[in-house]
Coordinates of C-alpha atoms in Angstrom, one line a residue:
X1 CA 8.7 18.2 24.4
X2 CA 8.5 18.2 20.6
X3 CA 5.0 17.9 19.2
X4 CA 4.8 14.4 17.7
X5 CA 2.2 15.7 15.1
X6 CA -1.5 15.3 14.7
X7 CA -1.5 11.7 13.4
X8 CA -1.8 9.1 16.2
X9 CA -0.3 6.1 14.4
X10 CA -1.7 2.6 14.8
X11 CA 0.5 -0.1 16.4
X12 CA 3.2 2.5 17.3
X13 CA 4.5 4.3 20.3
X14 CA 2.4 7.5 20.6
X15 CA 5.6 9.6 20.8
X16 CA 7.3 7.9 17.9
X17 CA 9.1 10.6 15.8
X18 CA 11.2 8.4 13.4
X19 CA 8.5 8.4 10.7
X20 CA 9.1 7.3 7.1
X21 CA 6.7 9.2 4.7
X22 CA 5.9 7.1 1.6
X23 CA 4.9 9.2 -1.4
X24 CA 4.9 6.8 -4.4
X25 CA 4.9 3.2 -5.5
X26 CA 5.5 1.2 -8.6
X27 CA 5.3 -2.6 -8.8
X28 CA 7.0 -4.2 -5.8
X29 CA 8.7 -0.9 -4.8
X30 CA 7.8 2.2 -2.8
X31 CA 9.5 5.6 -2.5
X32 CA 9.8 8.0 0.5
X33 CA 9.8 11.8 0.5
X34 CA 13.6 11.8 0.4
X35 CA 13.7 9.8 -2.8
X36 CA 14.8 6.5 -1.1
X37 CA 13.4 3.4 -3.0
X38 CA 12.4 0.3 -1.0
X39 CA 11.3 -3.2 -1.8
X40 CA 7.9 -3.6 -0.2
X41 CA 8.6 -7.0 1.2
X42 CA 5.4 -7.3 3.1
X43 CA 3.0 -6.0 0.4
X44 CA 2.0 -3.1 2.6
X45 CA 0.4 -5.0 5.4
X46 CA 0.0 -8.4 3.7
X47 CA -2.4 -7.0 1.1
X48 CA -0.7 -5.5 -2.0
X49 CA -0.6 -8.7 -4.1
X50 CA -0.8 -6.7 -7.4
X51 CA 1.9 -4.3 -6.5
X52 CA 1.7 -0.5 -6.5
X53 CA 0.7 2.0 -9.2
X54 CA -2.0 -0.2 -10.9
X55 CA -3.8 2.3 -13.1
X56 CA -6.4 -0.2 -14.0
X57 CA -7.8 -0.2 -10.4
X58 CA -7.5 3.6 -10.0
X59 CA -9.3 4.1 -13.2
X60 CA -12.1 1.7 -12.2
X61 CA -12.5 3.5 -8.8
X62 CA -12.5 6.9 -10.4
X63 CA -15.1 5.9 -13.0
X64 CA -17.5 4.7 -10.4
X65 CA -17.0 7.8 -8.2
X66 CA -17.7 10.1 -11.2
X67 CA -20.9 8.2 -12.0
X68 CA -22.4 7.2 -8.7
X69 CA -20.2 8.1 -5.7
X70 CA -21.5 6.5 -2.5
X71 CA -24.8 4.9 -1.9
X72 CA -25.7 2.3 0.8
X73 CA -26.8 -1.3 0.3
X74 CA -29.1 -1.6 3.3
X75 CA -32.5 -3.2 3.0
X76 CA -33.7 -3.0 -0.7
X77 CA -30.8 -1.2 -2.3
X78 CA -27.8 -2.4 -4.2
X79 CA -25.3 -1.3 -6.9
X80 CA -23.8 -3.0 -9.9
X81 CA -20.2 -3.3 -8.7
X82 CA -21.4 -5.0 -5.5
X83 CA -23.6 -7.5 -7.4
X84 CA -20.7 -8.3 -9.8
X85 CA -18.2 -8.8 -7.0
X86 CA -20.4 -11.0 -4.9
X87 CA -21.3 -13.1 -7.9
X88 CA -17.6 -13.6 -8.6
X89 CA -16.8 -14.4 -5.0
X90 CA -19.6 -17.0 -4.9
X91 CA -17.9 -18.7 -7.9
X92 CA -14.5 -18.7 -6.2
X93 CA -15.7 -19.7 -2.8
X94 CA -14.4 -22.9 -1.3
X95 CA -17.9 -24.1 -0.5
X96 CA -20.9 -24.5 -2.8
X97 CA -23.9 -22.1 -2.5
X98 CA -22.2 -19.3 -0.6
X99 CA -23.6 -15.8 -0.2
X100 CA -21.4 -12.8 0.6
X101 CA -21.7 -10.3 3.4
X102 CA -19.6 -7.2 2.7
X103 CA -17.7 -5.1 5.2
X104 CA -14.9 -2.5 5.1
X105 CA -12.1 -4.4 6.8
X106 CA -10.9 -7.8 8.1
X107 CA -11.7 -6.8 11.7
X108 CA -15.3 -6.1 10.7
X109 CA -15.4 -9.4 8.8
X110 CA -14.3 -11.4 11.8
X111 CA -16.9 -9.7 14.1
X112 CA -19.5 -10.3 11.4
X113 CA -18.7 -14.0 11.2
X114 CA -18.9 -14.3 15.0
X115 CA -22.3 -12.6 15.1
X116 CA -23.6 -14.6 12.1
X117 CA -22.5 -17.8 13.8
X118 CA -24.3 -17.0 17.0
X119 CA -27.4 -15.7 15.2
X120 CA -27.7 -18.8 13.1
X121 CA -27.6 -21.0 16.1
X122 CA -30.3 -19.0 17.8
X123 CA -32.5 -19.2 14.7
X124 CA -32.1 -23.0 14.6
X125 CA -33.2 -23.3 18.2
X126 CA -29.8 -23.5 20.0
X127 CA -29.4 -20.2 21.7
X128 CA -26.9 -21.6 24.2
X129 CA -24.3 -21.9 21.5
X130 CA -22.3 -18.7 22.1
X131 CA -18.8 -20.0 22.6
X132 CA -16.2 -19.2 20.0
X133 CA -12.9 -21.1 20.0
X134 CA -9.8 -19.4 18.6
X135 CA -6.1 -20.4 18.8
X136 CA -2.9 -19.3 20.3
X137 CA -0.9 -16.9 18.2
X138 CA -4.0 -16.1 16.1
X139 CA -4.6 -12.5 14.9
X140 CA -8.2 -11.7 14.2
X141 CA -8.3 -7.9 14.1
X142 CA -8.7 -5.1 16.6
X143 CA -12.5 -4.6 17.1
X144 CA -13.7 -6.1 20.4
X145 CA -14.9 -9.4 18.9
X146 CA -11.7 -10.0 17.0
X147 CA -9.4 -8.7 19.7
X148 CA -11.2 -11.0 22.2
X149 CA -10.4 -13.9 19.8
X150 CA -6.7 -12.9 19.7
X151 CA -4.2 -15.5 20.5
X152 CA -1.7 -12.6 21.1
X153 CA -2.1 -11.4 24.7
X154 CA -0.1 -8.2 24.1
X155 CA -2.8 -7.0 21.7
X156 CA -5.4 -7.5 24.4
X157 CA -3.6 -5.8 27.3
X158 CA -5.1 -2.5 28.6
X159 CA -8.4 -2.6 26.8
X160 CA -10.5 -3.7 29.8
X161 CA -13.1 -6.5 29.8
X162 CA -13.3 -8.4 26.5
X163 CA -16.1 -10.4 24.9
X164 CA -17.3 -13.3 27.0
X165 CA -17.5 -16.9 25.8
X166 CA -14.3 -16.7 23.7
X167 CA -11.8 -19.4 24.5
X168 CA -8.2 -19.8 23.1
X169 CA -6.9 -23.3 22.4
X170 CA -3.5 -24.5 21.1
X171 CA -2.6 -23.8 17.5
X172 CA -0.9 -27.2 16.9
X173 CA -2.4 -29.6 19.4
X174 CA -5.7 -30.8 18.1
X175 CA -6.4 -32.7 21.3
X176 CA -6.4 -29.4 23.2
X177 CA -9.1 -28.0 20.9
X178 CA -11.1 -31.2 21.4
X179 CA -10.8 -30.8 25.2
X180 CA -12.1 -27.2 24.9
X181 CA -15.0 -28.4 22.7
X182 CA -15.8 -31.1 25.3
X183 CA -15.6 -28.7 28.2
X184 CA -18.3 -26.6 26.5
X185 CA -20.5 -29.4 25.2
X186 CA -23.5 -28.1 23.3
X187 CA -22.4 -24.5 23.6
X188 CA -19.8 -24.1 20.9
X189 CA -20.9 -21.7 18.1
X190 CA -17.8 -21.7 16.0
X191 CA -14.1 -22.6 15.7
X192 CA -12.2 -19.7 14.2
X193 CA -8.8 -20.4 12.5
X194 CA -6.4 -18.9 10.0
X195 CA -5.3 -21.6 7.6
X196 CA -1.8 -20.2 8.0
X197 CA -1.4 -18.0 11.0
X198 CA 0.0 -14.7 9.7
X199 CA 0.7 -11.7 12.0
X200 CA 1.0 -13.9 15.0
X201 CA 4.2 -15.4 13.7
X202 CA 3.5 -17.2 10.4
X203 CA 2.6 -20.7 11.5
X204 CA 1.5 -23.2 8.8
X205 CA -0.9 -25.9 10.1
X206 CA 0.5 -29.1 11.4
X207 CA -0.5 -32.1 9.2
X208 CA -4.1 -33.1 9.8
X209 CA -4.9 -30.1 12.1
X210 CA -7.3 -28.3 9.8
X211 CA -9.0 -31.5 8.8
X212 CA -9.3 -32.3 12.5
X213 CA -11.0 -28.9 13.1
X214 CA -13.5 -29.8 10.4
X215 CA -14.2 -33.2 12.1
X216 CA -14.6 -31.6 15.5
X217 CA -17.2 -29.1 14.1
X218 CA -19.1 -31.9 12.3
X219 CA -19.2 -33.9 15.5
X220 CA -20.1 -31.1 17.8
X221 CA -22.5 -29.0 15.7
X222 CA -20.2 -26.0 15.6
X223 CA -19.4 -23.9 12.5
X224 CA -15.9 -23.9 11.1
X225 CA -14.8 -20.3 10.2
X226 CA -11.5 -19.7 8.3
X227 CA -10.0 -16.3 8.7
X228 CA -8.5 -15.8 5.2
X229 CA -7.8 -12.1 5.5
X230 CA -4.1 -12.9 4.7
X231 CA -4.3 -16.3 3.0
X232 CA -7.0 -15.4 0.5
X233 CA -6.7 -14.3 -3.1
X234 CA -3.6 -16.3 -4.1
X235 CA -1.2 -15.8 -1.3
X236 CA -0.8 -19.5 -0.8
X237 CA -0.9 -20.4 -4.5
X238 CA -4.7 -21.0 -4.4
X239 CA -7.6 -18.7 -4.2
X240 CA -8.1 -19.7 -0.6
X241 CA -6.2 -21.5 2.2
X242 CA -9.2 -23.8 2.3
X243 CA -8.3 -24.9 -1.2
X244 CA -4.6 -25.2 -0.4
X245 CA -5.3 -27.6 2.4
X246 CA -8.4 -29.3 1.0
X247 CA -10.8 -28.4 3.9
X248 CA -14.3 -27.0 3.6
X249 CA -15.2 -24.3 6.0
X250 CA -18.7 -23.0 6.8
X251 CA -17.7 -19.4 6.6
X252 CA -14.6 -17.5 5.3
X253 CA -13.6 -14.0 6.3
X254 CA -11.6 -12.0 3.7
X255 CA -10.2 -8.5 3.2
X256 CA -6.8 -7.1 2.2
X257 CA -5.9 -8.6 -1.2
X258 CA -9.5 -8.6 -2.4
X259 CA -8.7 -5.1 -3.7
X260 CA -4.9 -5.5 -3.4
X261 CA -5.4 -2.8 -0.7
X262 CA -6.4 -0.1 -3.2
X263 CA -9.8 0.3 -1.4
X264 CA -10.9 -0.8 2.1
X265 CA -13.0 -3.9 1.6
X266 CA -13.7 -7.1 3.5
X267 CA -16.5 -9.6 3.9
X268 CA -17.7 -13.0 4.9
X269 CA -18.4 -16.0 2.6
X270 CA -21.5 -17.5 4.2
X271 CA -21.9 -21.2 3.4
X272 CA -25.1 -23.3 3.3
X273 CA -25.0 -24.4 7.0
X274 CA -25.1 -20.8 8.1
X275 CA -27.4 -19.5 5.3
X276 CA -30.1 -22.1 6.0
X277 CA -31.3 -20.8 9.4
X278 CA -30.9 -17.2 8.4
X279 CA -33.2 -17.7 5.4
X280 CA -35.6 -20.2 7.0
X281 CA -38.0 -17.5 8.4
X282 CA -39.0 -14.9 5.8
X283 CA -39.8 -12.4 8.5
X284 CA -36.3 -12.5 10.0
X285 CA -34.3 -9.2 9.6
X286 CA -30.5 -9.4 9.8
X287 CA -29.9 -6.3 11.9
X288 CA -26.2 -6.1 11.2
X289 CA -24.2 -4.1 8.6
X290 CA -21.8 -1.2 8.1
X291 CA -22.3 2.1 6.5
X292 CA -19.8 1.2 3.7
X293 CA -20.9 -2.5 3.2
X294 CA -20.9 -2.9 -0.5
X295 CA -19.5 0.5 -1.3
X296 CA -19.5 0.8 -5.1
X297 CA -16.0 2.2 -5.5
X298 CA -14.5 -0.5 -3.2
X299 CA -16.3 -3.2 -5.0
X300 CA -15.1 -1.9 -8.4
X301 CA -11.6 -2.2 -7.1
X302 CA -12.3 -5.7 -6.0
X303 CA -13.7 -6.7 -9.5
X304 CA -10.5 -5.4 -11.2
X305 CA -8.1 -6.9 -8.7
X306 CA -9.6 -10.4 -9.1
X307 CA -9.5 -10.1 -12.8
X308 CA -5.9 -9.0 -12.8
X309 CA -5.0 -11.8 -10.4
X310 CA -6.5 -14.3 -12.9
X311 CA -5.1 -12.7 -16.1
X312 CA -1.6 -12.4 -14.8
X313 CA -1.4 -15.9 -13.3
X314 CA -0.5 -14.7 -9.8
X315 CA -1.5 -17.9 -8.1
X316 CA 1.2 -19.7 -9.9
X317 CA 3.6 -16.8 -9.2
X318 CA 3.0 -17.2 -5.5
X319 CA 4.3 -20.7 -5.6
X320 CA 7.5 -19.6 -7.3
X321 CA 8.0 -16.7 -4.9
X322 CA 7.5 -19.0 -2.0
X323 CA 10.0 -21.5 -3.4
X324 CA 12.6 -18.8 -3.8
X325 CA 12.0 -17.4 -0.3
X326 CA 12.1 -20.9 1.3
X327 CA 15.4 -21.7 -0.5
X328 CA 17.0 -18.4 0.5
X329 CA 16.0 -18.6 4.1
X330 CA 17.1 -22.2 4.3
X331 CA 20.6 -21.1 3.1
X332 CA 20.8 -18.6 6.0
X333 CA 19.6 -21.3 8.5
X334 CA 22.4 -23.6 7.2
X335 CA 24.9 -20.8 7.6
X336 CA 23.8 -20.3 11.2
X337 CA 22.7 -16.8 10.6
X338 CA 19.0 -17.8 11.3
X339 CA 17.5 -20.0 13.9
X340 CA 14.9 -21.3 11.5
X341 CA 12.3 -20.4 8.9
X342 CA 8.6 -21.3 8.4
X343 CA 5.9 -20.5 5.9
X344 CA 3.7 -21.6 3.1
X345 CA 3.1 -20.3 -0.3
X346 CA 4.4 -16.7 -0.6
X347 CA 4.2 -15.9 3.1
X348 CA 7.3 -16.7 5.3
X349 CA 9.0 -15.8 8.5
X350 CA 12.7 -15.7 9.3
X351 CA 13.4 -16.8 12.9
X352 CA 16.3 -14.8 14.3
X353 CA 18.9 -16.2 16.8
X354 CA 18.5 -15.6 20.5
X355 CA 21.2 -12.9 20.5
X356 CA 19.4 -11.0 17.7
X357 CA 16.4 -8.6 17.7
X358 CA 14.0 -8.9 14.9
X359 CA 13.3 -5.1 15.3
X360 CA 17.0 -4.4 14.8
X361 CA 17.1 -6.6 11.7
X362 CA 14.1 -4.8 10.3
X363 CA 15.8 -1.4 10.9
X364 CA 19.0 -2.6 9.2
X365 CA 17.1 -3.9 6.2
X366 CA 15.2 -0.6 6.0
X367 CA 18.6 1.2 5.7
X368 CA 19.4 -1.3 2.9
X369 CA 16.2 -0.5 1.0
X370 CA 14.0 -3.4 2.0
X371 CA 10.8 -3.0 4.0
X372 CA 10.1 -6.2 6.0
X373 CA 8.1 -6.5 9.3
X374 CA 9.2 -7.7 12.7
X375 CA 6.7 -10.0 14.4
X376 CA 7.6 -9.5 18.1
X377 CA 11.4 -9.7 18.6
X378 CA 12.0 -13.2 17.3
X379 CA 10.7 -13.2 13.7
X380 CA 10.9 -11.1 10.5
X381 CA 8.0 -11.6 8.1
X382 CA 8.1 -11.6 4.3
X383 CA 4.9 -11.4 2.2
X384 CA 6.0 -9.6 -1.0
X385 CA 3.7 -8.5 -3.9
X386 CA 2.9 -11.4 -6.2
X387 CA 4.3 -9.3 -9.1
X388 CA 7.8 -9.5 -7.6
X389 CA 10.4 -10.9 -9.9
X390 CA 13.3 -13.2 -9.0
X391 CA 15.8 -10.3 -8.6
X392 CA 13.4 -8.5 -6.2
X393 CA 13.1 -11.6 -4.0
X394 CA 16.8 -12.1 -4.2
X395 CA 17.3 -8.5 -3.0
X396 CA 15.1 -9.3 0.1
X397 CA 17.2 -12.4 1.0
X398 CA 20.5 -10.5 0.4
X399 CA 19.4 -7.6 2.6
X400 CA 18.4 -10.0 5.3
X401 CA 21.7 -11.7 5.1
X402 CA 23.6 -8.4 5.4
X403 CA 21.4 -7.3 8.3
X404 CA 22.1 -10.5 10.2
X405 CA 25.8 -10.3 9.5
X406 CA 25.9 -6.8 11.1

C-alpha cells in the first residue's frame, strides 16, 4: 500500500491520495502547484470574504509578531489589538451592551456559548436549565458540544456518547420547536440557530421562524444564541444575520470572516441578559478560556479585516453577488439542469437532479477551474469572496452549467 503521507486530512477519507496542493492566491483566485488557476467559489471554507493576497492583513500580523509575539489574556492581562477588536465588535453587535469572549475557532465559540448559557442560569438561581435546543441540518462545529448540537447525523456517527441535554428540533417547523420547549419546561438553557443554515445545506429561514424563536425564548426564559460563524461580517449583506432578519439574539457566535481566514479567531458576543448574572457576584470567576483567546496577531488581523470590509463597501457587494448567483442558478433551474436553488445574500446552494451527484459536479467544476463544495450528494454550495467581480461569478455559473451538461 502506498503511504498516504503524514497529514491526516479533516473531513476526508484517510487513504485519499488525489490531493490538490494550493500554493498561492490573489483576489478571488487560488493557484495549485501545477500552475492551475481556480476561482475560489467557497471563499476557502466560507471565510475569505476579502479574497487572497491581502498584504494589509499580512503586514498587520507581522508587525504585531515583531513587537509582541504571543501573550495570554487570562485574568488581569490584555493587549492592545484585543482591546481594539472587542471595542469594534461591541459597536457592530446586533444587541446593545455586549461584551466579547474570544476564542480561536467557531467550534470553540459554540462550546463557549453553550457553557456561558448554562453558567448564567446557574448564577441566576436556575441550575436545572441545562437543555440546549438546536435544529435539523445545523452545523455547529466539531468539538463535543458543537457536534452534540449538530443536526447532521453523519457528523456524529462513530464518536461515542455525546453531550447530554442537547435536543434537535425541526429547522422550518416552529411548532416542533415549541413542543420541545414545552417538553422541557423550565429546563431550557438556550436555543441555538444559524440565521441561514450553511454547511448543512444552505437553508434560509422560513418567514417568521427566527422571530418565533425569539418569542419562544422570551416566553420560556431561555437564551437565543445565533451561530453566525458563516453569516457574520457581511455575507448576507449586513454585518450579522440578526440584522438581516431583524431579530435580537442574546448571544452571537462568530469566526471565519472576522479575519477573512487570515488568522484563526472566533468568539461570542455576550448580550445583557447573559452578562448580568455573570457580573452580579464580584467574587465569581469565569473558569473558561483558551490559550489563544485574544491572541494579539489574530486580533490585529481582525481589526484590519473589519476596516477593509467597511472601506470597500463589501456589505453592498454581497447583495450584488447574491443577486447574480440567484439569477444564474434560476436560469439553470428553468433549463431543467438543476432541481432547484436556495440561499440568501452571497451564500447559495445549487440542488442537483436525482440522477446527478453533487460530488461528480464538484469534480467536473474543479477540472474547469472553479472550486465549489458539495454538501452531501444533492447540493453544491457557492460562497465566493466578496471581492469577486461579475465576470468571476459568471465563470462560476458557466462552469456549473457545463458540469451539469456533462
